[in-house]
């Protein structure tokens, strides 16, 4: 059995660790400037100008069934949608604000259509909810706030009341968790207690769990949706650890107990989360597949982001990237779903430039070839342990020898414990080939 003990938490993380792969969706008004979802903060956009986006937001080509179908074909099993991002704009029909999609030319509850479409495509549904809010009148101006450098910023802060804002969040989370059926994941974002204004801007301190009244917020969510998975970004560790835009090199652990935790790496296709028209840093298909493999080989999940356009469709670059996953997952999902890090005693057998994953029942070991080697691939310690080997892409046999290489020159005798795979010279036409090893 390849069964690692993972830290138990109130949320139901079992399905999550089995499903391994999800879609992140960052969609909001920031799709219109199309130069980063933080544009309002980066450019300190005047309110009157940002209001133009509100008045002209018209996603006439929004077809969430198309998104859902593409996600399913890419092999994704769940999706997390930005109900509200830092800009404060609500993609759902909240009764606690006018700053919502129903009051724009969109004229309808975009979240509801997302939820319905993804569920009917068989995907689980998660919601992202920003703790930051650059529109709400009670959210105090801090070091990231678009109004931070206004000459009267400090005066503007007078009368702002974070306690009222915390109640607003609880009211909205209640709407989200009671009005849209079963929500599997709640993804709060994020805390920044260490980020403070400097010098005479020292009053612009960052925010954390006390500002969000996070304990109350979390208790509310758990009461409304028992089993829901909650991330760790309220500044209180919960069910899910969320390394962002980097590739962990070890299975993540709890900071105090040292236990292995449920974790999910989140990545973008091109660098920003929201639609960014001119971004040129799109990841290659090879890199995308390697991100997924690396993550699962360390017992983690991958949440891969799309930033839809303001008209509501996924642009060609995003479709192509999803397609890269679709083509690979069609033949290789067996090495991803229900798989995890290989058992500790097998790990040393993994050759250079390769990654293992192992099935839940421990019977199959998946060898991912990140760089394609020439002909004889030696796996030390695996002799006597493998019954049969094949490429996962086409189910074709990979012959092997044990303790020696099947060539006629001298000096090809190896230590008895080495298993030697005989690989074809030509790499199968996939970004990362996988050898499926059936263990005895
Ligand atoms: C960061 C960013 C945000 C993005 C998130 C996704 O915290 O502030 O724009 O939504 O990461 O993980």
GROMACS .gro file of C-alpha atoms and ligand atoms in nm:
model
  452
    1UNK     CA    1   0.000   0.000   0.000
    2UNK     CA    2   0.126   0.343  -0.085
    3UNK     CA    3  -0.054   0.521   0.194
    4UNK     CA    4   0.096   0.831   0.341
    5UNK     CA    5  -0.069   0.963   0.655
    6UNK     CA    6  -0.192   1.311   0.571
    7UNK     CA    7  -0.296   1.557   0.840
    8UNK     CA    8  -0.667   1.525   0.920
    9UNK     CA    9  -0.869   1.847   0.909
   10UNK     CA   10  -1.242   1.931   0.925
   11UNK     CA   11  -1.277   1.956   0.544
   12UNK     CA   12  -1.334   1.653   0.323
   13UNK     CA   13  -1.002   1.635   0.142
   14UNK     CA   14  -1.015   1.271   0.029
   15UNK     CA   15  -1.188   1.329  -0.303
   16UNK     CA   16  -0.963   1.628  -0.354
   17UNK     CA   17  -0.638   1.436  -0.322
   18UNK     CA   18  -0.774   1.170  -0.557
   19UNK     CA   19  -0.885   1.420  -0.824
   20UNK     CA   20  -0.552   1.608  -0.832
   21UNK     CA   21  -0.624   1.860  -1.104
   22UNK     CA   22  -0.849   2.167  -1.111
   23UNK     CA   23  -0.916   2.487  -1.303
   24UNK     CA   24  -0.874   2.830  -1.146
   25UNK     CA   25  -1.078   3.105  -1.311
   26UNK     CA   26  -0.990   3.471  -1.257
   27UNK     CA   27  -1.259   3.679  -1.414
   28UNK     CA   28  -1.373   4.028  -1.326
   29UNK     CA   29  -1.369   4.388  -1.445
   30UNK     CA   30  -0.989   4.372  -1.467
   31UNK     CA   31  -1.031   4.167  -1.785
   32UNK     CA   32  -1.113   4.497  -1.956
   33UNK     CA   33  -0.790   4.694  -1.895
   34UNK     CA   34  -0.638   4.351  -1.969
   35UNK     CA   35  -0.309   4.429  -1.797
   36UNK     CA   36  -0.317   4.238  -1.466
   37UNK     CA   37  -0.588   4.180  -1.207
   38UNK     CA   38  -0.396   4.413  -0.974
   39UNK     CA   39  -0.412   4.699  -1.225
   40UNK     CA   40  -0.619   4.922  -0.998
   41UNK     CA   41  -0.352   4.898  -0.728
   42UNK     CA   42  -0.050   4.905  -0.959
   43UNK     CA   43  -0.168   5.212  -1.150
   44UNK     CA   44  -0.361   5.372  -0.862
   45UNK     CA   45  -0.646   5.404  -1.108
   46UNK     CA   46  -0.884   5.688  -1.017
   47UNK     CA   47  -1.227   5.564  -0.912
   48UNK     CA   48  -1.394   5.754  -1.197
   49UNK     CA   49  -1.182   5.573  -1.451
   50UNK     CA   50  -1.228   5.228  -1.296
   51UNK     CA   51  -1.599   5.300  -1.305
   52UNK     CA   52  -1.582   5.297  -1.686
   53UNK     CA   53  -1.514   4.924  -1.667
   54UNK     CA   54  -1.821   4.878  -1.450
   55UNK     CA   55  -2.036   5.071  -1.691
   56UNK     CA   56  -1.911   4.888  -2.000
   57UNK     CA   57  -1.872   4.530  -1.876
   58UNK     CA   58  -2.062   4.326  -2.132
   59UNK     CA   59  -1.954   3.961  -2.163
   60UNK     CA   60  -2.178   3.887  -2.457
   61UNK     CA   61  -1.985   3.575  -2.552
   62UNK     CA   62  -1.988   3.417  -2.206
   63UNK     CA   63  -2.053   3.045  -2.249
   64UNK     CA   64  -1.955   2.863  -1.929
   65UNK     CA   65  -2.059   2.532  -2.081
   66UNK     CA   66  -1.774   2.575  -2.326
   67UNK     CA   67  -1.531   2.648  -2.040
   68UNK     CA   68  -1.658   2.346  -1.849
   69UNK     CA   69  -1.623   2.117  -2.148
   70UNK     CA   70  -1.267   2.236  -2.210
   71UNK     CA   71  -1.184   2.189  -1.843
   72UNK     CA   72  -1.322   1.835  -1.842
   73UNK     CA   73  -1.132   1.745  -2.160
   74UNK     CA   74  -0.813   1.886  -2.006
   75UNK     CA   75  -0.862   1.634  -1.727
   76UNK     CA   76  -0.965   1.885  -1.462
   77UNK     CA   77  -1.207   1.760  -1.200
   78UNK     CA   78  -1.299   2.078  -1.018
   79UNK     CA   79  -1.295   2.451  -1.071
   80UNK     CA   80  -1.249   2.755  -0.848
   81UNK     CA   81  -1.417   3.076  -0.967
   82UNK     CA   82  -1.350   3.432  -0.845
   83UNK     CA   83  -1.680   3.537  -0.690
   84UNK     CA   84  -1.503   3.860  -0.588
   85UNK     CA   85  -1.142   3.964  -0.647
   86UNK     CA   86  -0.942   4.244  -0.482
   87UNK     CA   87  -1.115   4.509  -0.695
   88UNK     CA   88  -1.431   4.433  -0.493
   89UNK     CA   89  -1.657   4.372  -0.792
   90UNK     CA   90  -1.903   4.088  -0.735
   91UNK     CA   91  -1.963   3.832  -1.006
   92UNK     CA   92  -2.287   3.730  -0.832
   93UNK     CA   93  -2.613   3.895  -0.737
   94UNK     CA   94  -2.538   4.002  -0.380
   95UNK     CA   95  -2.796   4.197  -0.190
   96UNK     CA   96  -2.526   4.367   0.019
   97UNK     CA   97  -2.375   4.575  -0.261
   98UNK     CA   98  -2.459   4.751  -0.585
   99UNK     CA   99  -2.112   4.678  -0.717
  100UNK     CA  100  -2.208   4.359  -0.892
  101UNK     CA  101  -2.248   4.211  -1.239
  102UNK     CA  102  -2.625   4.236  -1.239
  103UNK     CA  103  -2.589   4.616  -1.243
  104UNK     CA  104  -2.361   4.618  -1.548
  105UNK     CA  105  -2.460   4.557  -1.910
  106UNK     CA  106  -2.402   4.187  -1.827
  107UNK     CA  107  -2.731   4.208  -1.642
  108UNK     CA  108  -2.726   3.858  -1.495
  109UNK     CA  109  -2.573   3.643  -1.221
  110UNK     CA  110  -2.257   3.513  -1.388
  111UNK     CA  111  -2.163   3.293  -1.095
  112UNK     CA  112  -2.491   3.103  -1.116
  113UNK     CA  113  -2.430   3.021  -1.481
  114UNK     CA  114  -2.078   2.905  -1.399
  115UNK     CA  115  -2.198   2.681  -1.117
  116UNK     CA  116  -2.471   2.522  -1.326
  117UNK     CA  117  -2.248   2.463  -1.627
  118UNK     CA  118  -1.958   2.309  -1.438
  119UNK     CA  119  -2.179   2.084  -1.230
  120UNK     CA  120  -2.359   1.953  -1.533
  121UNK     CA  121  -2.021   1.872  -1.688
  122UNK     CA  122  -1.943   1.664  -1.377
  123UNK     CA  123  -1.693   1.899  -1.215
  124UNK     CA  124  -1.694   2.005  -0.852
  125UNK     CA  125  -1.734   2.370  -0.773
  126UNK     CA  126  -1.518   2.596  -0.559
  127UNK     CA  127  -1.534   2.969  -0.492
  128UNK     CA  128  -1.254   3.220  -0.455
  129UNK     CA  129  -1.340   3.512  -0.230
  130UNK     CA  130  -1.101   3.804  -0.187
  131UNK     CA  131  -1.039   3.927   0.165
  132UNK     CA  132  -0.903   4.249   0.015
  133UNK     CA  133  -1.159   4.489  -0.125
  134UNK     CA  134  -1.053   4.807  -0.305
  135UNK     CA  135  -1.407   4.928  -0.352
  136UNK     CA  136  -1.582   4.876  -0.019
  137UNK     CA  137  -1.614   5.205   0.175
  138UNK     CA  138  -1.522   5.037   0.505
  139UNK     CA  139  -1.206   4.866   0.385
  140UNK     CA  140  -0.925   5.080   0.525
  141UNK     CA  141  -0.664   5.221   0.292
  142UNK     CA  142  -0.343   5.022   0.337
  143UNK     CA  143  -0.016   4.961   0.161
  144UNK     CA  144  -0.176   4.797  -0.147
  145UNK     CA  145  -0.488   5.010  -0.169
  146UNK     CA  146  -0.524   5.215  -0.490
  147UNK     CA  147  -0.585   5.534  -0.286
  148UNK     CA  148  -0.274   5.490  -0.069
  149UNK     CA  149  -0.087   5.786  -0.221
  150UNK     CA  150  -0.379   6.027  -0.232
  151UNK     CA  151  -0.273   6.340  -0.040
  152UNK     CA  152  -0.578   6.296   0.182
  153UNK     CA  153  -0.550   5.919   0.221
  154UNK     CA  154  -0.531   5.936   0.597
  155UNK     CA  155  -0.841   6.154   0.609
  156UNK     CA  156  -1.021   5.915   0.377
  157UNK     CA  157  -0.955   5.643   0.630
  158UNK     CA  158  -1.154   5.823   0.896
  159UNK     CA  159  -1.487   5.657   0.947
  160UNK     CA  160  -1.381   5.340   0.766
  161UNK     CA  161  -1.467   5.048   0.988
  162UNK     CA  162  -1.311   4.706   0.930
  163UNK     CA  163  -1.561   4.548   1.169
  164UNK     CA  164  -1.843   4.649   0.939
  165UNK     CA  165  -1.641   4.516   0.647
  166UNK     CA  166  -1.589   4.184   0.828
  167UNK     CA  167  -1.965   4.159   0.872
  168UNK     CA  168  -2.011   4.234   0.501
  169UNK     CA  169  -1.782   3.941   0.421
  170UNK     CA  170  -1.981   3.711   0.649
  171UNK     CA  171  -2.303   3.825   0.484
  172UNK     CA  172  -2.164   3.758   0.139
  173UNK     CA  173  -2.012   3.425   0.233
  174UNK     CA  174  -2.355   3.332   0.368
  175UNK     CA  175  -2.510   3.422   0.034
  176UNK     CA  176  -2.248   3.223  -0.153
  177UNK     CA  177  -2.279   2.916   0.066
  178UNK     CA  178  -2.658   2.910   0.084
  179UNK     CA  179  -2.765   3.024  -0.262
  180UNK     CA  180  -2.565   2.807  -0.501
  181UNK     CA  181  -2.598   2.447  -0.384
  182UNK     CA  182  -2.304   2.241  -0.265
  183UNK     CA  183  -1.977   2.432  -0.270
  184UNK     CA  184  -1.676   2.204  -0.234
  185UNK     CA  185  -1.399   2.458  -0.181
  186UNK     CA  186  -1.378   2.807  -0.036
  187UNK     CA  187  -1.060   2.984  -0.141
  188UNK     CA  188  -0.998   3.299   0.064
  189UNK     CA  189  -0.723   3.534  -0.058
  190UNK     CA  190  -0.516   3.664   0.127
  191UNK     CA  191  -0.336   3.793   0.439
  192UNK     CA  192  -0.034   4.024   0.437
  193UNK     CA  193   0.043   4.117   0.796
  194UNK     CA  194   0.410   4.166   0.708
  195UNK     CA  195   0.345   4.420   0.434
  196UNK     CA  196   0.339   4.765   0.591
  197UNK     CA  197   0.384   5.117   0.468
  198UNK     CA  198   0.724   5.269   0.546
  199UNK     CA  199   0.826   5.596   0.712
  200UNK     CA  200   0.539   5.839   0.735
  201UNK     CA  201   0.318   5.574   0.572
  202UNK     CA  202   0.360   5.340   0.869
  203UNK     CA  203  -0.014   5.366   0.933
  204UNK     CA  204  -0.067   5.166   0.613
  205UNK     CA  205  -0.019   4.836   0.787
  206UNK     CA  206  -0.103   4.502   0.628
  207UNK     CA  207  -0.398   4.289   0.727
  208UNK     CA  208  -0.451   3.943   0.875
  209UNK     CA  209  -0.683   3.718   1.066
  210UNK     CA  210  -0.794   3.978   1.320
  211UNK     CA  211  -0.898   4.220   1.048
  212UNK     CA  212  -1.099   3.950   0.870
  213UNK     CA  213  -1.238   3.815   1.199
  214UNK     CA  214  -1.125   3.496   1.037
  215UNK     CA  215  -1.226   3.254   1.309
  216UNK     CA  216  -1.585   3.364   1.290
  217UNK     CA  217  -1.577   3.363   0.911
  218UNK     CA  218  -1.444   3.009   0.900
  219UNK     CA  219  -1.685   2.880   1.165
  220UNK     CA  220  -1.971   3.027   0.962
  221UNK     CA  221  -1.854   2.858   0.643
  222UNK     CA  222  -1.816   2.523   0.817
  223UNK     CA  223  -2.162   2.552   0.970
  224UNK     CA  224  -2.323   2.630   0.634
  225UNK     CA  225  -2.132   2.371   0.431
  226UNK     CA  226  -1.991   2.092   0.646
  227UNK     CA  227  -1.709   1.917   0.465
  228UNK     CA  228  -1.613   2.223   0.264
  229UNK     CA  229  -1.240   2.259   0.197
  230UNK     CA  230  -1.095   2.593   0.314
  231UNK     CA  231  -0.750   2.724   0.223
  232UNK     CA  232  -0.488   2.871   0.455
  233UNK     CA  233  -0.485   3.232   0.340
  234UNK     CA  234  -0.704   3.381   0.611
  235UNK     CA  235  -0.386   3.361   0.820
  236UNK     CA  236  -0.517   3.049   1.000
  237UNK     CA  237  -0.410   2.706   0.880
  238UNK     CA  238  -0.710   2.503   0.763
  239UNK     CA  239  -0.748   2.216   0.516
  240UNK     CA  240  -0.537   2.334   0.228
  241UNK     CA  241  -0.184   2.473   0.176
  242UNK     CA  242  -0.149   2.687  -0.134
  243UNK     CA  243   0.202   2.742  -0.275
  244UNK     CA  244   0.167   2.995  -0.556
  245UNK     CA  245   0.362   3.019  -0.882
  246UNK     CA  246   0.655   2.808  -0.772
  247UNK     CA  247   0.730   2.439  -0.778
  248UNK     CA  248   0.775   2.291  -0.429
  249UNK     CA  249   1.054   2.036  -0.409
  250UNK     CA  250   0.918   1.842  -0.112
  251UNK     CA  251   0.572   1.742   0.012
  252UNK     CA  252   0.454   2.035   0.224
  253UNK     CA  253   0.428   1.992   0.600
  254UNK     CA  254   0.241   2.152   0.889
  255UNK     CA  255   0.453   2.424   1.043
  256UNK     CA  256   0.421   2.297   1.400
  257UNK     CA  257   0.340   1.925   1.394
  258UNK     CA  258   0.548   1.843   1.087
  259UNK     CA  259   0.266   1.628   0.947
  260UNK     CA  260   0.222   1.598   0.571
  261UNK     CA  261  -0.061   1.826   0.456
  262UNK     CA  262  -0.304   1.850   0.168
  263UNK     CA  263  -0.155   2.099  -0.073
  264UNK     CA  264  -0.237   2.253  -0.404
  265UNK     CA  265   0.005   2.447  -0.621
  266UNK     CA  266  -0.161   2.722  -0.825
  267UNK     CA  267  -0.010   2.834  -1.152
  268UNK     CA  268  -0.088   3.064  -1.442
  269UNK     CA  269  -0.047   3.002  -1.813
  270UNK     CA  270   0.129   3.333  -1.868
  271UNK     CA  271   0.216   3.506  -1.539
  272UNK     CA  272  -0.087   3.712  -1.439
  273UNK     CA  273  -0.418   3.564  -1.320
  274UNK     CA  274  -0.658   3.796  -1.495
  275UNK     CA  275  -0.663   3.824  -1.875
  276UNK     CA  276  -0.349   4.011  -1.985
  277UNK     CA  277  -0.359   4.087  -2.355
  278UNK     CA  278   0.006   4.170  -2.415
  279UNK     CA  279   0.174   3.916  -2.189
  280UNK     CA  280   0.430   3.711  -2.381
  281UNK     CA  281   0.542   3.469  -2.113
  282UNK     CA  282   0.312   3.178  -2.194
  283UNK     CA  283   0.433   2.841  -2.069
  284UNK     CA  284   0.509   2.571  -2.324
  285UNK     CA  285   0.310   2.245  -2.333
  286UNK     CA  286   0.617   2.063  -2.199
  287UNK     CA  287   0.644   2.294  -1.903
  288UNK     CA  288   0.273   2.265  -1.827
  289UNK     CA  289   0.278   1.886  -1.821
  290UNK     CA  290   0.592   1.886  -1.609
  291UNK     CA  291   0.425   2.117  -1.356
  292UNK     CA  292   0.143   1.867  -1.318
  293UNK     CA  293   0.374   1.567  -1.293
  294UNK     CA  294   0.611   1.734  -1.048
  295UNK     CA  295   0.320   1.830  -0.827
  296UNK     CA  296   0.156   1.488  -0.812
  297UNK     CA  297   0.494   1.320  -0.763
  298UNK     CA  298   0.513   1.512  -0.433
  299UNK     CA  299   0.159   1.432  -0.323
  300UNK     CA  300   0.006   1.764  -0.432
  301UNK     CA  301  -0.274   1.899  -0.653
  302UNK     CA  302  -0.244   2.144  -0.939
  303UNK     CA  303  -0.485   2.434  -0.983
  304UNK     CA  304  -0.423   2.577  -1.330
  305UNK     CA  305  -0.556   2.922  -1.404
  306UNK     CA  306  -0.741   3.070  -1.699
  307UNK     CA  307  -0.816   3.442  -1.733
  308UNK     CA  308  -1.116   3.479  -1.964
  309UNK     CA  309  -1.155   3.789  -2.181
  310UNK     CA  310  -1.405   4.060  -2.089
  311UNK     CA  311  -1.632   3.934  -2.364
  312UNK     CA  312  -1.645   3.606  -2.180
  313UNK     CA  313  -1.448   3.362  -2.389
  314UNK     CA  314  -1.114   3.188  -2.344
  315UNK     CA  315  -0.869   3.325  -2.596
  316UNK     CA  316  -0.680   3.103  -2.839
  317UNK     CA  317  -0.366   3.087  -2.626
  318UNK     CA  318  -0.562   2.963  -2.327
  319UNK     CA  319  -0.751   2.711  -2.541
  320UNK     CA  320  -0.422   2.583  -2.682
  321UNK     CA  321  -0.275   2.543  -2.334
  322UNK     CA  322  -0.583   2.355  -2.215
  323UNK     CA  323  -0.557   2.145  -2.524
  324UNK     CA  324  -0.200   2.049  -2.436
  325UNK     CA  325  -0.333   1.906  -2.111
  326UNK     CA  326  -0.623   1.739  -2.291
  327UNK     CA  327  -0.394   1.559  -2.535
  328UNK     CA  328  -0.162   1.436  -2.263
  329UNK     CA  329  -0.431   1.349  -2.008
  330UNK     CA  330  -0.629   1.148  -2.261
  331UNK     CA  331  -0.360   0.881  -2.243
  332UNK     CA  332  -0.187   0.950  -1.913
  333UNK     CA  333  -0.450   1.038  -1.655
  334UNK     CA  334  -0.393   0.696  -1.496
  335UNK     CA  335  -0.061   0.821  -1.360
  336UNK     CA  336  -0.235   1.127  -1.209
  337UNK     CA  337  -0.578   1.043  -1.066
  338UNK     CA  338  -0.562   0.856  -0.738
  339UNK     CA  339  -0.184   0.868  -0.753
  340UNK     CA  340   0.060   1.012  -0.507
  341UNK     CA  341   0.426   1.022  -0.411
  342UNK     CA  342   0.592   0.681  -0.444
  343UNK     CA  343   0.660   0.481  -0.128
  344UNK     CA  344   0.975   0.592   0.054
  345UNK     CA  345   1.166   0.271  -0.021
  346UNK     CA  346   1.097   0.305  -0.395
  347UNK     CA  347   1.198   0.669  -0.424
  348UNK     CA  348   1.575   0.605  -0.444
  349UNK     CA  349   1.512   0.390  -0.755
  350UNK     CA  350   1.397   0.690  -0.955
  351UNK     CA  351   1.664   0.775  -1.217
  352UNK     CA  352   1.783   1.128  -1.298
  353UNK     CA  353   1.537   1.341  -1.499
  354UNK     CA  354   1.249   1.114  -1.401
  355UNK     CA  355   0.955   1.138  -1.159
  356UNK     CA  356   0.758   0.860  -0.996
  357UNK     CA  357   0.394   0.854  -0.901
  358UNK     CA  358   0.226   0.550  -0.751
  359UNK     CA  359  -0.133   0.426  -0.755
  360UNK     CA  360  -0.341   0.429  -0.439
  361UNK     CA  361  -0.327   0.049  -0.401
  362UNK     CA  362   0.049   0.060  -0.448
  363UNK     CA  363   0.044  -0.194  -0.734
  364UNK     CA  364   0.147   0.037  -1.016
  365UNK     CA  365   0.443   0.263  -1.033
  366UNK     CA  366   0.453   0.535  -1.298
  367UNK     CA  367   0.786   0.646  -1.433
  368UNK     CA  368   0.766   0.989  -1.599
  369UNK     CA  369   1.050   1.064  -1.840
  370UNK     CA  370   1.099   1.441  -1.813
  371UNK     CA  371   1.400   1.423  -2.045
  372UNK     CA  372   1.403   1.132  -2.285
  373UNK     CA  373   1.702   0.902  -2.228
  374UNK     CA  374   1.885   0.683  -2.477
  375UNK     CA  375   1.786   0.318  -2.483
  376UNK     CA  376   1.889   0.165  -2.151
  377UNK     CA  377   1.735   0.318  -1.844
  378UNK     CA  378   1.863   0.173  -1.519
  379UNK     CA  379   1.641   0.157  -1.214
  380UNK     CA  380   1.847   0.058  -0.916
  381UNK     CA  381   1.667  -0.152  -0.658
  382UNK     CA  382   1.376  -0.254  -0.879
  383UNK     CA  383   1.508  -0.590  -1.007
  384UNK     CA  384   1.274  -0.868  -0.900
  385UNK     CA  385   0.995  -0.626  -0.821
  386UNK     CA  386   0.839  -0.563  -1.162
  387UNK     CA  387   0.609  -0.807  -1.338
  388UNK     CA  388   0.539  -0.612  -1.657
  389UNK     CA  389   0.617  -0.274  -1.809
  390UNK     CA  390   0.454  -0.071  -2.086
  391UNK     CA  391   0.428   0.278  -2.227
  392UNK     CA  392   0.113   0.434  -2.098
  393UNK     CA  393   0.060   0.629  -2.422
  394UNK     CA  394  -0.004   0.326  -2.642
  395UNK     CA  395   0.008   0.024  -2.410
  396UNK     CA  396   0.313  -0.116  -2.590
  397UNK     CA  397   0.547  -0.348  -2.402
  398UNK     CA  398   0.876  -0.218  -2.267
  399UNK     CA  399   1.114  -0.509  -2.237
  400UNK     CA  400   1.358  -0.522  -1.949
  401UNK     CA  401   1.652  -0.717  -1.814
  402UNK     CA  402   1.772  -0.755  -1.457
  403UNK     CA  403   2.132  -0.727  -1.342
  404UNK     CA  404   2.275  -0.689  -1.692
  405UNK     CA  405   2.235  -0.498  -2.016
  406UNK     CA  406   2.145  -0.710  -2.314
  407UNK     CA  407   2.447  -0.617  -2.532
  408UNK     CA  408   2.747  -0.828  -2.643
  409UNK     CA  409   3.038  -0.623  -2.515
  410UNK     CA  410   3.218  -0.689  -2.189
  411UNK     CA  411   3.148  -0.479  -1.884
  412UNK     CA  412   2.772  -0.469  -1.916
  413UNK     CA  413   2.711  -0.672  -1.603
  414UNK     CA  414   2.542  -0.461  -1.341
  415UNK     CA  415   2.467  -0.511  -0.974
  416UNK     CA  416   2.190  -0.767  -0.924
  417UNK     CA  417   1.937  -0.516  -0.805
  418UNK     CA  418   1.928  -0.310  -1.126
  419UNK     CA  419   1.633  -0.329  -1.358
  420UNK     CA  420   1.711  -0.209  -1.712
  421UNK     CA  421   1.432  -0.080  -1.932
  422UNK     CA  422   1.489  -0.105  -2.307
  423UNK     CA  423   1.341   0.211  -2.452
  424UNK     CA  424   1.290   0.280  -2.823
  425UNK     CA  425   1.523   0.539  -2.973
  426UNK     CA  426   1.236   0.755  -3.083
  427UNK     CA  427   1.051   0.932  -2.807
  428UNK     CA  428   0.675   0.878  -2.818
  429UNK     CA  429   0.511   1.195  -2.953
  430UNK     CA  430   0.409   1.333  -2.614
  431UNK     CA  431   0.568   1.600  -2.391
  432UNK     CA  432   0.633   1.358  -2.105
  433UNK     CA  433   0.628   0.984  -2.181
  434UNK     CA  434   0.525   0.753  -1.897
  435UNK     CA  435   0.628   0.392  -1.833
  436UNK     CA  436   0.372   0.198  -1.634
  437UNK     CA  437   0.538  -0.059  -1.409
  438UNK     CA  438   0.317  -0.335  -1.270
  439UNK     CA  439   0.471  -0.434  -0.940
  440UNK     CA  440   0.477  -0.796  -0.826
  441LIG     C1  441  -0.230   3.642  -0.518
  441LIG     C2  442  -0.283   3.762  -0.591
  441LIG     C3  443  -0.402   3.739  -0.669
  441LIG     C4  444  -0.433   3.598  -0.713
  441LIG     C5  445  -0.389   3.494  -0.617
  441LIG     C6  446  -0.403   3.354  -0.668
  441LIG     O1  447  -0.254   3.642  -0.387
  441LIG     O2  448  -0.306   3.870  -0.507
  441LIG     O3  449  -0.418   3.831  -0.768
  441LIG     O4  450  -0.569   3.590  -0.722
  441LIG     O5  451  -0.265   3.518  -0.572
  441LIG     O6  452  -0.337   3.261  -0.590
   0.00000   0.00000   0.00000
